[in-house]
Coordinates of C-alpha atoms and ligand atoms in Angstrom, one line a residue:
M172 CA 147.2 140.5 116.4
T173 CA 147.4 142.6 113.3
A174 CA 145.0 144.5 111.1
K175 CA 145.0 141.6 108.6
Y176 CA 143.4 139.4 111.2
G177 CA 140.7 142.0 111.8
A178 CA 139.9 142.3 108.1
E179 CA 139.5 138.5 107.6
Q180 CA 137.4 138.4 110.7
I181 CA 134.9 141.0 109.4
K182 CA 134.4 139.1 106.1
V183 CA 133.8 135.9 108.0
L184 CA 131.4 137.5 110.5
E185 CA 129.2 139.0 107.7
G186 CA 128.4 135.4 106.8
L187 CA 127.1 134.6 110.3
E188 CA 125.1 137.8 110.5
G189 CA 123.1 136.4 107.6
V190 CA 122.4 133.3 109.6
R191 CA 121.1 135.4 112.5
K192 CA 119.0 137.5 110.3
R193 CA 117.4 134.6 108.5
P194 CA 117.8 131.5 110.8
A195 CA 115.0 129.6 109.3
M196 CA 116.8 129.5 106.0
Y197 CA 119.6 127.4 107.6
I198 CA 117.8 125.3 110.2
G199 CA 114.2 125.2 108.9
S200 CA 112.4 127.1 111.7
T201 CA 113.0 129.0 115.0
G202 CA 110.6 126.8 116.8
K203 CA 111.0 123.4 118.4
E204 CA 112.2 121.7 115.2
G205 CA 114.9 124.3 114.5
L206 CA 116.1 124.1 118.1
H207 CA 116.6 120.4 117.8
H208 CA 118.2 120.9 114.5
L209 CA 121.1 122.6 116.3
V210 CA 121.8 119.4 118.1
Y211 CA 121.6 117.3 114.9
E212 CA 123.9 119.7 113.1
A213 CA 126.6 119.3 115.9
V214 CA 126.1 115.6 116.1
D215 CA 126.3 115.2 112.3
N216 CA 129.8 116.6 112.4
S217 CA 130.8 113.8 114.9
V218 CA 129.0 111.2 112.8
D219 CA 131.0 112.4 109.8
E220 CA 134.1 111.7 111.9
A221 CA 132.7 108.2 112.5
L222 CA 131.9 107.6 108.8
A223 CA 135.6 108.5 108.1
G224 CA 136.5 105.7 110.6
H225 CA 137.9 107.8 113.4
C226 CA 135.1 108.0 116.0
T227 CA 133.3 105.2 117.9
L228 CA 131.5 107.1 120.7
I229 CA 129.4 110.2 120.7
T230 CA 127.8 111.4 124.0
V231 CA 125.1 114.0 124.2
A232 CA 123.7 115.6 127.3
I233 CA 120.8 117.9 127.9
N234 CA 122.1 120.1 130.8
K235 CA 120.1 121.7 133.7
D236 CA 121.1 125.2 132.7
G237 CA 119.5 124.9 129.2
S238 CA 122.7 124.0 127.3
V239 CA 123.5 120.8 125.4
T240 CA 126.9 119.0 125.4
I241 CA 128.1 117.0 122.4
K242 CA 131.3 115.1 122.8
D243 CA 133.1 112.7 120.5
N244 CA 136.3 110.6 120.5
G245 CA 137.3 111.5 117.0
R246 CA 140.6 113.1 115.9
G247 CA 139.7 116.5 117.3
I248 CA 139.1 119.5 115.0
P249 CA 142.5 120.7 113.8
V250 CA 143.9 123.7 115.8
D251 CA 146.8 124.7 113.5
I252 CA 146.7 128.1 111.9
H253 CA 144.7 128.1 108.7
P254 CA 146.9 129.3 105.8
Q255 CA 144.3 131.6 104.3
F256 CA 142.5 133.0 107.3
R257 CA 145.5 133.0 109.7
I258 CA 143.4 131.9 112.6
P259 CA 143.2 128.4 114.1
A260 CA 141.4 126.0 111.8
V261 CA 138.8 125.3 114.5
Q262 CA 137.9 129.0 114.6
V263 CA 137.4 128.9 110.8
A264 CA 135.0 126.0 111.2
L265 CA 133.1 127.9 113.9
T266 CA 132.9 131.3 112.3
K267 CA 132.8 130.7 108.5
L268 CA 129.6 129.5 106.9
H269 CA 129.8 126.2 105.1
A270 CA 133.2 125.6 106.7
G271 CA 132.1 122.5 108.8
G272 CA 134.2 119.4 108.2
K273 CA 133.5 119.8 104.6
F274 CA 136.0 122.6 104.0
D275 CA 138.6 119.9 103.9
K276 CA 137.3 117.5 101.1
K277 CA 140.4 115.3 101.6
S278 CA 139.4 114.5 105.1
Y279 CA 135.7 113.7 104.4
A280 CA 134.6 111.7 101.4
I281 CA 131.1 111.3 102.9
S282 CA 129.2 113.8 104.9
G283 CA 125.8 113.8 106.5
G284 CA 123.8 116.8 107.6
L285 CA 120.6 117.7 105.8
H286 CA 121.5 121.3 105.1
G287 CA 125.3 120.6 105.4
V288 CA 125.7 124.1 106.9
G289 CA 127.9 122.9 109.6
I290 CA 128.8 123.9 113.1
S291 CA 129.1 127.6 112.4
V292 CA 125.4 127.9 112.2
V293 CA 125.1 126.3 115.7
N294 CA 127.6 128.9 116.9
A295 CA 125.8 131.8 115.2
L296 CA 122.5 130.9 116.9
S297 CA 124.0 130.3 120.4
K298 CA 124.2 133.0 123.0
K299 CA 127.2 131.1 124.3
L300 CA 129.3 128.2 123.0
I301 CA 132.4 126.6 124.5
I302 CA 134.6 124.3 122.4
E303 CA 137.1 121.9 123.9
I304 CA 139.5 119.9 121.8
K305 CA 141.9 117.1 122.8
R306 CA 144.7 116.8 120.2
G307 CA 148.5 116.2 120.3
A308 CA 148.4 115.5 124.0
K309 CA 147.0 119.0 124.7
I310 CA 143.5 120.3 125.8
Y311 CA 142.4 123.4 123.9
Q312 CA 139.5 125.6 124.8
Q313 CA 137.8 128.7 123.2
E314 CA 134.5 130.5 124.0
Y315 CA 132.1 132.2 121.6
S316 CA 129.0 134.3 121.8
R317 CA 126.4 134.7 119.0
G318 CA 129.0 133.6 116.5
K319 CA 131.9 135.8 117.7
A320 CA 135.0 134.6 119.5
R321 CA 135.2 136.0 123.0
T322 CA 138.5 134.4 123.8
K323 CA 141.5 133.2 121.8
L324 CA 142.0 129.4 121.5
E325 CA 144.0 128.6 124.6
V326 CA 145.8 125.5 125.9
I327 CA 144.1 124.7 129.3
G328 CA 145.8 121.4 130.1
K329 CA 147.5 118.2 129.0
C330 CA 146.0 114.8 128.1
G331 CA 147.3 111.4 127.1
N332 CA 148.9 111.4 123.6
G333 CA 146.4 109.0 122.1
E334 CA 143.5 110.8 123.7
T335 CA 141.7 112.9 121.1
G336 CA 138.2 114.3 120.6
T337 CA 135.9 117.3 120.4
K338 CA 133.5 118.6 122.9
I339 CA 131.0 121.4 122.3
I340 CA 128.6 123.0 124.8
F341 CA 126.1 125.4 123.5
W342 CA 123.4 127.6 124.9
P343 CA 120.7 128.4 122.3
D344 CA 120.0 132.1 121.9
E345 CA 116.6 133.2 123.3
K346 CA 116.7 136.1 121.0
I347 CA 116.4 133.6 118.1
F348 CA 114.3 130.7 119.4
S349 CA 110.7 130.7 120.5
A350 CA 111.2 127.3 122.2
L351 CA 114.2 126.6 124.4
D352 CA 113.5 123.2 125.9
F353 CA 115.1 120.2 124.5
D354 CA 112.9 117.1 124.1
Y355 CA 114.5 113.8 125.1
K356 CA 112.1 111.8 122.9
I357 CA 112.8 113.8 119.7
L358 CA 116.6 113.3 120.2
E359 CA 116.2 109.7 121.2
T360 CA 114.4 108.8 117.9
R361 CA 117.1 110.4 115.7
F362 CA 120.0 108.9 117.7
R363 CA 118.5 105.4 117.6
E364 CA 118.3 105.8 113.8
I365 CA 121.9 107.0 113.5
A366 CA 123.1 104.1 115.6
F367 CA 121.3 101.6 113.4
L368 CA 122.7 103.2 110.3
N369 CA 126.3 103.2 111.6
A370 CA 127.0 99.7 112.9
G371 CA 129.4 99.8 115.8
L372 CA 128.9 103.5 116.6
K373 CA 127.7 104.1 120.2
I374 CA 125.6 107.2 121.0
S375 CA 124.9 107.9 124.6
L376 CA 122.1 110.3 125.5
T377 CA 121.6 111.8 128.9
D378 CA 118.9 114.2 130.1
K379 CA 120.1 115.7 133.4
I380 CA 116.8 117.5 134.0
K381 CA 114.7 114.3 133.8
D382 CA 117.5 112.1 135.0
K383 CA 117.3 109.8 132.1
N384 CA 120.0 108.0 130.1
E385 CA 120.2 105.6 127.2
E386 CA 122.9 104.2 125.0
F387 CA 122.2 103.5 121.3
F388 CA 124.4 100.9 119.7
A389 CA 123.8 98.3 117.0
A390 CA 126.6 95.9 116.3
G391 CA 124.4 94.4 113.6
G392 CA 123.5 97.7 112.0
L393 CA 120.7 97.5 109.4
I394 CA 119.9 93.9 110.3
E395 CA 118.9 95.1 113.8
F396 CA 117.1 98.0 112.3
V397 CA 114.6 95.8 110.3
K398 CA 114.2 93.5 113.3
W399 CA 113.3 96.5 115.4
M400 CA 110.8 97.8 112.9
N401 CA 109.2 94.3 112.7
K402 CA 109.2 93.8 116.5
S403 CA 105.4 93.9 116.9
K404 CA 104.8 92.0 113.6
E405 CA 104.8 88.3 112.7
I406 CA 108.0 87.8 110.7
M407 CA 108.5 85.4 107.8
H408 CA 112.2 84.8 107.8
K409 CA 115.6 86.0 109.1
P410 CA 116.7 89.3 107.7
I411 CA 118.4 89.4 104.2
Y412 CA 121.4 91.7 104.2
F413 CA 124.0 92.8 101.8
K414 CA 126.6 95.5 101.3
R415 CA 128.3 96.7 98.2
D416 CA 131.2 99.2 98.0
V417 CA 131.9 100.5 94.5
N418 CA 134.5 103.3 94.3
G419 CA 133.6 104.6 97.7
T420 CA 129.8 104.6 97.2
V421 CA 128.5 102.2 99.8
L422 CA 125.2 100.5 99.5
E423 CA 123.7 98.6 102.3
I424 CA 120.3 96.8 102.3
A425 CA 118.3 94.8 104.8
I426 CA 115.0 93.1 104.0
Q427 CA 112.6 91.2 106.2
Y428 CA 109.0 90.3 105.1
N429 CA 106.3 90.1 107.7
A430 CA 102.9 88.4 107.5
G431 CA 101.1 91.8 107.2
Y432 CA 100.1 93.7 104.0
R433 CA 102.0 96.9 104.3
E434 CA 105.0 98.1 102.4
N435 CA 107.7 99.7 104.6
I436 CA 110.7 100.8 102.7
F437 CA 112.9 103.4 104.3
G438 CA 115.7 105.1 102.3
F439 CA 118.7 106.9 103.8
V440 CA 121.4 108.8 102.2
N441 CA 124.4 109.6 104.4
T442 CA 122.1 108.8 107.3
I443 CA 119.5 111.3 106.2
N444 CA 116.0 109.8 105.9
T445 CA 115.0 110.4 102.3
V446 CA 111.2 110.7 103.0
E447 CA 110.5 111.7 99.4
G448 CA 112.4 108.7 98.0
G449 CA 114.6 109.1 94.9
T450 CA 116.8 107.2 92.6
H451 CA 118.1 104.7 95.2
I452 CA 114.5 103.7 96.1
F453 CA 113.5 103.6 92.5
G454 CA 116.5 101.3 91.7
F455 CA 115.7 99.0 94.6
K456 CA 112.0 98.6 93.7
T457 CA 112.8 97.9 90.0
A458 CA 115.3 95.2 91.0
L459 CA 113.0 93.6 93.6
T460 CA 110.1 93.4 91.1
R461 CA 112.4 91.9 88.4
V462 CA 114.1 89.3 90.7
I463 CA 110.9 88.0 92.2
N464 CA 109.2 87.8 88.8
D465 CA 112.2 86.0 87.3
Y466 CA 112.2 83.5 90.2
A467 CA 108.5 82.8 90.0
R468 CA 108.7 82.2 86.2
K469 CA 111.7 79.9 86.7
K470 CA 109.8 77.9 89.3
Q471 CA 106.9 77.8 86.8
A472 CA 104.6 79.4 89.4
L473 CA 103.8 82.3 87.1
K474 CA 102.4 81.2 83.8
N475 CA 101.1 84.4 82.3
G476 CA 101.1 88.1 83.4
N477 CA 103.4 89.6 85.9
L478 CA 103.6 90.3 89.6
S479 CA 103.2 94.0 90.1
G480 CA 105.4 96.2 92.2
D481 CA 102.6 96.3 94.9
D482 CA 102.4 92.5 94.9
V483 CA 106.1 91.9 95.6
R484 CA 106.2 94.6 98.2
E485 CA 103.2 93.5 100.3
G486 CA 104.5 92.9 103.9
I487 CA 108.0 94.0 103.1
T488 CA 110.2 95.9 105.6
A489 CA 113.4 97.2 104.1
I490 CA 116.1 99.7 104.6
V491 CA 118.1 101.1 101.7
S492 CA 121.1 103.0 103.0
I493 CA 123.6 104.8 100.7
K494 CA 126.7 106.6 101.8
M495 CA 128.1 108.6 99.0
G496 CA 130.3 111.6 98.1
D497 CA 128.1 114.2 96.4
P498 CA 124.4 113.6 97.0
Q499 CA 121.9 115.9 95.2
F500 CA 118.8 116.4 97.2
E501 CA 115.6 117.5 95.5
G502 CA 111.9 117.9 96.3
Q503 CA 109.8 120.0 98.5
T504 CA 111.7 119.2 101.7
K505 CA 115.0 118.4 100.0
T506 CA 114.6 114.7 101.0
K507 CA 114.6 113.1 97.5
L508 CA 117.8 111.7 96.1
G509 CA 118.4 113.1 92.6
N510 CA 121.7 111.5 91.4
S511 CA 120.7 109.6 88.3
E512 CA 123.7 107.2 88.3
I513 CA 122.5 105.8 91.6
K514 CA 119.4 104.2 90.1
G515 CA 121.4 101.8 87.8
F516 CA 124.0 101.2 90.5
V517 CA 121.4 100.0 93.1
D518 CA 119.3 98.2 90.5
S519 CA 122.2 96.0 89.3
A520 CA 123.7 95.5 92.8
V521 CA 120.3 94.3 94.2
T522 CA 119.5 92.2 91.1
L523 CA 122.8 90.3 91.5
A524 CA 122.8 90.0 95.3
L525 CA 119.1 89.1 95.7
S526 CA 119.1 86.4 92.9
E527 CA 122.1 84.9 94.5
F528 CA 120.4 84.9 97.9
F529 CA 117.3 83.3 96.4
E530 CA 119.5 80.5 94.9
E531 CA 121.2 79.8 98.2
N532 CA 118.1 80.1 100.4
P533 CA 115.3 78.4 98.4
S534 CA 112.9 78.1 101.4
I535 CA 112.9 81.9 102.1
A536 CA 112.7 82.6 98.3
R537 CA 109.6 80.3 98.1
K538 CA 107.9 82.1 101.0
I539 CA 108.4 85.5 99.5
M540 CA 107.3 84.3 96.1
S541 CA 104.1 82.7 97.5
K542 CA 103.2 85.9 99.4
A543 CA 103.5 87.9 96.2
L544 CA 101.4 85.4 94.2
D545 CA 98.7 85.6 96.9
S546 CA 98.8 89.3 96.7
A547 CA 98.3 89.2 93.0
K548 CA 95.3 87.0 93.4
A549 CA 93.8 89.4 96.0
R550 CA 94.6 92.3 93.6
L551 CA 92.5 90.7 90.8
A552 CA 89.6 90.1 93.3
A553 CA 89.8 93.6 94.5
K554 CA 89.8 95.0 91.0
K555 CA 86.5 93.1 90.4
A556 CA 85.1 94.6 93.6
K557 CA 86.3 98.1 92.7
D558 CA 84.7 97.8 89.3
L559 CA 81.5 96.9 91.0
V560 CA 81.7 99.9 93.3
R561 CA 82.5 102.2 90.3
R562 CA 79.5 101.0 88.4
K563 CA 77.4 101.6 91.5
N564 CA 78.8 105.1 91.8
A565 CA 78.2 105.9 88.2
F566 CA 74.5 106.2 89.1
S567 CA 75.2 109.0 91.5
L568 CA 76.4 112.5 90.5
G569 CA 79.2 112.4 88.0
G570 CA 80.7 109.4 89.7
L571 CA 81.0 111.3 93.0
P572 CA 79.5 109.7 96.2
G573 CA 75.9 110.6 96.7
K574 CA 76.5 111.8 100.3
L575 CA 79.0 114.4 99.2
A576 CA 77.8 118.0 99.4
D577 CA 80.3 119.3 96.9
C578 CA 81.4 122.9 96.5
S579 CA 80.7 124.9 93.4
N580 CA 84.3 125.9 92.7
K581 CA 85.7 123.1 90.6
K582 CA 89.4 124.1 90.8
S583 CA 91.2 122.7 93.7
E584 CA 93.2 125.8 94.7
N585 CA 91.1 127.3 97.4
T586 CA 88.8 124.5 98.1
E587 CA 88.4 122.4 101.2
L588 CA 86.8 119.0 101.9
Y589 CA 85.4 118.7 105.5
I590 CA 85.1 115.1 106.5
V591 CA 82.5 115.3 109.2
E592 CA 81.5 112.7 111.9
G593 CA 77.8 112.2 112.5
E594 CA 74.5 113.1 110.8
S595 CA 73.6 116.2 112.8
A596 CA 77.0 117.7 112.7
A597 CA 77.1 117.1 108.9
G598 CA 73.6 118.8 108.7
S599 CA 74.8 122.0 110.5
S600 CA 78.0 122.1 108.6
K601 CA 76.2 121.9 105.3
Q602 CA 74.2 125.0 106.4
A603 CA 77.2 126.8 107.8
R604 CA 79.7 126.3 105.0
D605 CA 80.9 128.6 102.3
K606 CA 79.2 126.7 99.4
E607 CA 81.7 128.2 96.9
N608 CA 84.8 126.6 98.4
Q609 CA 83.8 124.1 101.1
A610 CA 82.5 120.6 100.5
I611 CA 81.1 118.3 103.2
L612 CA 81.4 114.6 103.3
P613 CA 79.5 113.0 106.2
L614 CA 80.8 109.9 107.9
K615 CA 78.7 107.2 109.5
G616 CA 80.5 106.8 112.8
K617 CA 83.6 104.8 112.9
I618 CA 85.4 103.8 109.7
L619 CA 87.2 100.5 109.3
N620 CA 90.5 100.1 111.1
V621 CA 92.8 99.7 108.0
E622 CA 95.7 98.7 110.2
K623 CA 93.9 95.4 111.0
S624 CA 92.3 94.6 107.7
N625 CA 93.7 93.6 104.4
P626 CA 93.7 96.2 101.6
V627 CA 91.0 94.4 99.6
R628 CA 88.6 94.6 102.5
A629 CA 89.6 98.2 103.3
L630 CA 89.0 99.3 99.7
S631 CA 85.6 97.7 99.4
S632 CA 84.3 99.5 102.5
E633 CA 81.7 102.1 101.5
E634 CA 82.9 104.9 103.8
I635 CA 86.5 104.5 102.5
T636 CA 85.6 104.3 98.8
N637 CA 83.5 107.5 99.3
M638 CA 86.5 109.3 100.7
I639 CA 88.8 108.0 98.0
T640 CA 86.3 109.0 95.2
A641 CA 85.7 112.5 96.8
I642 CA 89.4 113.2 97.2
G643 CA 90.1 112.1 93.6
T644 CA 93.7 111.0 93.8
G645 CA 93.3 107.2 94.0
V646 CA 95.5 105.1 96.2
G647 CA 98.7 103.0 96.1
E648 CA 100.4 102.8 92.7
Q649 CA 97.6 104.7 91.0
F650 CA 97.9 107.6 93.4
N651 CA 98.1 110.9 91.5
L652 CA 98.5 114.1 93.4
E653 CA 97.5 116.1 90.3
K654 CA 94.0 114.7 90.6
L655 CA 93.5 116.0 94.1
R656 CA 90.1 117.7 94.1
Y657 CA 90.6 119.9 97.2
N658 CA 93.5 121.9 98.6
K659 CA 92.7 121.1 102.2
I660 CA 91.2 117.9 103.6
I661 CA 89.9 118.8 107.1
I662 CA 88.9 116.1 109.5
M663 CA 86.2 117.4 111.8
C664 CA 85.2 115.3 114.9
D665 CA 83.7 115.9 118.3
A666 CA 86.2 116.9 121.0
D667 CA 85.5 113.7 123.0
V668 CA 86.9 110.2 123.3
D669 CA 84.9 108.8 120.4
G670 CA 85.9 111.8 118.3
E671 CA 89.5 111.2 119.1
H672 CA 89.1 107.5 118.1
I673 CA 87.5 108.4 114.7
K674 CA 90.2 111.0 114.1
T675 CA 92.9 108.4 114.8
L676 CA 91.2 105.9 112.4
L677 CA 91.0 108.5 109.7
L678 CA 94.6 109.6 110.2
T679 CA 95.6 105.9 110.0
F680 CA 93.8 105.6 106.7
F681 CA 95.5 108.7 105.3
F682 CA 98.9 107.6 106.6
R683 CA 98.6 104.1 105.1
F684 CA 96.8 104.8 101.8
M685 CA 97.7 108.4 100.9
P686 CA 100.8 109.3 102.8
E687 CA 101.7 111.7 100.0
L688 CA 98.8 113.9 101.0
I689 CA 100.2 114.2 104.5
K690 CA 103.7 114.8 103.2
N691 CA 102.4 117.4 100.8
G692 CA 100.6 119.3 103.7
N693 CA 97.0 118.7 102.6
V694 CA 95.7 117.0 105.7
F695 CA 94.3 119.0 108.6
V696 CA 92.3 118.4 111.8
A697 CA 89.7 120.9 112.8
M698 CA 89.7 122.2 116.3
P699 CA 86.2 122.8 117.6
P700 CA 86.0 124.9 120.8
L701 CA 85.4 123.0 124.1
Y702 CA 83.6 125.8 125.9
R703 CA 81.6 129.0 125.5
I704 CA 81.8 131.9 128.0
R705 CA 78.9 134.3 127.9
K706 CA 79.8 137.8 129.2
K707 CA 78.3 140.7 127.2
K708 CA 79.5 138.9 124.1
D709 CA 80.4 135.2 123.4
Y710 CA 83.9 133.9 123.9
Y711 CA 85.0 130.5 122.6
V712 CA 87.6 128.5 124.4
Y713 CA 89.6 125.7 122.8
S714 CA 91.5 124.1 125.8
D715 CA 91.3 123.7 129.5
K716 CA 94.4 125.8 130.0
E717 CA 92.8 128.6 128.0
L718 CA 89.6 128.2 130.0
K719 CA 91.4 128.9 133.2
K720 CA 93.1 132.0 131.8
M721 CA 89.9 133.4 130.3
S722 CA 87.7 132.8 133.3
E723 CA 90.3 134.6 135.4
K724 CA 90.5 137.5 132.9
L725 CA 86.8 137.8 132.6
A726 CA 86.2 137.2 136.3
T727 CA 83.4 134.7 135.5
T728 CA 82.3 131.2 136.0
N729 CA 79.1 131.4 133.3
V730 CA 80.5 128.7 131.1
T731 CA 78.9 126.1 128.7
R732 CA 80.7 123.0 127.7
F733 CA 80.0 121.8 124.1
K734 CA 79.1 118.2 124.1
G735 CA 79.5 117.8 120.4
L736 CA 79.6 119.5 117.0
G737 CA 75.9 118.6 116.5
E738 CA 75.0 120.8 119.5
M739 CA 76.3 124.0 117.9
S740 CA 74.1 126.1 115.7
S741 CA 75.3 126.6 112.1
V742 CA 76.3 130.2 112.9
Q743 CA 78.4 129.0 115.9
L744 CA 79.9 126.2 113.8
W745 CA 80.9 128.7 111.1
D746 CA 82.4 131.2 113.5
T747 CA 84.4 128.7 115.6
T748 CA 85.4 125.9 113.4
M749 CA 84.8 126.6 109.7
N750 CA 85.4 130.2 108.9
P751 CA 89.0 130.3 107.5
R752 CA 89.5 133.7 109.1
T753 CA 88.6 132.8 112.7
R754 CA 88.8 129.0 113.0
R755 CA 91.8 126.9 114.2
V756 CA 93.0 123.9 112.2
K757 CA 96.0 121.7 112.9
K758 CA 98.2 120.7 110.0
I759 CA 99.3 117.1 110.2
F760 CA 102.9 116.3 109.3
I761 CA 105.2 113.3 109.7
E762 CA 108.1 114.2 112.0
D763 CA 109.8 110.9 111.6
A764 CA 108.6 108.3 109.2
V765 CA 110.0 105.3 111.1
E766 CA 108.6 106.5 114.4
A767 CA 105.2 107.3 112.8
D768 CA 105.0 103.8 111.3
Q769 CA 105.7 102.3 114.7
T770 CA 103.2 104.5 116.4
F771 CA 100.3 103.6 114.0
S772 CA 101.1 99.9 114.1
M773 CA 101.1 100.0 117.9
L774 CA 98.0 102.2 118.3
M775 CA 95.9 100.3 115.9
G776 CA 97.5 96.8 115.8
D777 CA 97.3 93.7 117.9
D778 CA 100.0 94.3 120.6
V779 CA 97.8 95.3 123.5
Q780 CA 100.6 95.5 126.0
A781 CA 102.6 97.9 123.9
R782 CA 99.5 100.1 123.4
K783 CA 98.9 100.2 127.1
Q784 CA 102.5 101.3 127.7
F785 CA 102.2 104.0 125.1
I786 CA 99.0 105.4 126.5
L787 CA 100.4 105.4 130.0
E788 CA 103.5 107.3 128.8
N789 CA 101.6 109.7 126.7
A790 CA 98.5 110.3 128.7
L791 CA 99.6 113.8 129.6
N792 CA 100.2 115.0 126.1
A793 CA 97.3 113.2 124.6
E794 CA 97.5 115.2 121.4
L795 CA 98.2 113.0 118.4
D796 CA 101.2 114.5 116.6
V797 CA 102.4 112.2 113.9
Ligands
0RA1098 C1 138.6 118.4 109.8 C2 139.7 117.5 109.8 C3 139.9 116.5 110.7 C4 138.9 116.4 111.7 C5 137.8 117.2 111.8 C6 137.6 118.2 110.8 C7 136.8 117.0 112.8 C8 135.6 117.8 112.9 C9 134.7 117.5 113.9 C10 133.5 118.1 114.3 C11 133.1 117.4 115.4 N1 133.9 116.5 115.7 C12 135.0 116.5 114.8 N2 136.1 115.7 114.8 C13 137.0 116.0 113.8 C14 141.0 115.6 110.7 C15 142.3 116.2 110.8 C16 143.4 115.2 111.0 O1 143.9 114.7 110.0 O2 143.7 114.8 112.1

């Protein structure tokens, strides 16, 4: 090859050097999440090929040697010489940043991938990558290392003329990643979601280490998705489904109400879960409220006033999926759809389709309407109850709960609210705390299981109203993040079974009533030590694994197990669990919204069999990571 080739190559490689220098900018992190992001990025390219209508099967394998194989039956990445770069097009895709499938806008109108950085990022962050392409009756292969081609693209064999596809095997670079093990469960969740969102696309996942295999396939697409989400709930009707395609923007919606009280609306844009919502969700909610109000008025079931958004969404499970050309993602985690034209598009499409459905299915329409009317009645009753609580609270300090030991700093920036289980622990933590910035709210044992009670009952429970008032944001439609009174909400419970249960009840409350706080990163769990080792000075130990290590290191067996927080002196409590410089706290985040919803329903709901199964499967990693 000539000097020209070399020069182009250098320009290209500079781009990937940037990826290696700042990997987190491209894949979020270099931990477990980032590692799995490599697989998503590669799979997204195959999903794009499916969205374009050319691919029906994607197979993914976790291999014994630490690599992952992603294979599809699409058209195969083009191998002809790229006119500008004078190297095979596939090599451009693998070595040029942002060159994924998207460099050819004519080929792809729609494209997934959260960061959309493409397959070159996977290449840059792999110590080795092999690509194999079947195209034009030939099999091509090329090998890379850390973003650089190690071989030229070679023909290594023949195949049937109609046989096309792309196969990538990559070995993540241990110089980049702190974690190198792929987790079957994490991949499984995402692939199930992709299969539901792309009716007819089959994704096969194999773990050759654990010897596990599963195929994800949903002929019914979103209809199966809502059924799956409602699988442990009492459903009210068969799913409502419609699809609209206007100038290549495709809207698909599935709705199924259940007998519960919760709202479960999940939005997806080009198969990406828009956790922060956006214009598509806004348009959907607006239309839903309007159609149900209009229907109720027409049936003379609603004389005065209106059903609120919360009323019409009680017990709803819905998926709003949009596939579109140029999505603009906004928000903290870039998961909020910003395109303003989408709001009106979804609003009018849903208004038309849903009113038509109601006309044609009066018995379903009636059930949904009655549920919303019931909810409105309960809402009025709850308002009365809340007013009562508020009046009661007005007698305590500035409307704050009497049990709250507030901090003196009134700005929320550096302040923390400790929610503490038990009287004696609350007592020591009040002595231990930094009064300037740390507030203590004691809890009387177990709070109500909000998963099993209706919102009216939940919101009239004293422990729960105390928390809501102390936190300041309100709940539901009135939730306002700007009113948050503390920067960190820290749940502090004993490190025993009861403590775990209370922790789960509290997390369930936050997940159902203030999910925004979790999404915004304000909710934490304190990690009190399990043991103290006395040897000249005191050492605190936070897990059994650590205990083994420490006792070996200190050559000692002089060990005290803490039975509960209340047993610690205020000095010990401060040193181990509350001092921001020395304590450990765990930030709670929602890895996958659909999965988290299922987990909470199952952990706290009525399906005993499912809960048993979950506990059996998860007994070893009993940590609650939502
Ligand atoms: C650009 C153009 C064409 C296919 C692809 C990219 C493609 C990329 C990937 C990545 C993973 N699997 C893929 N499959 C296809 C189409 C070119 C043509 O017209 O045949």
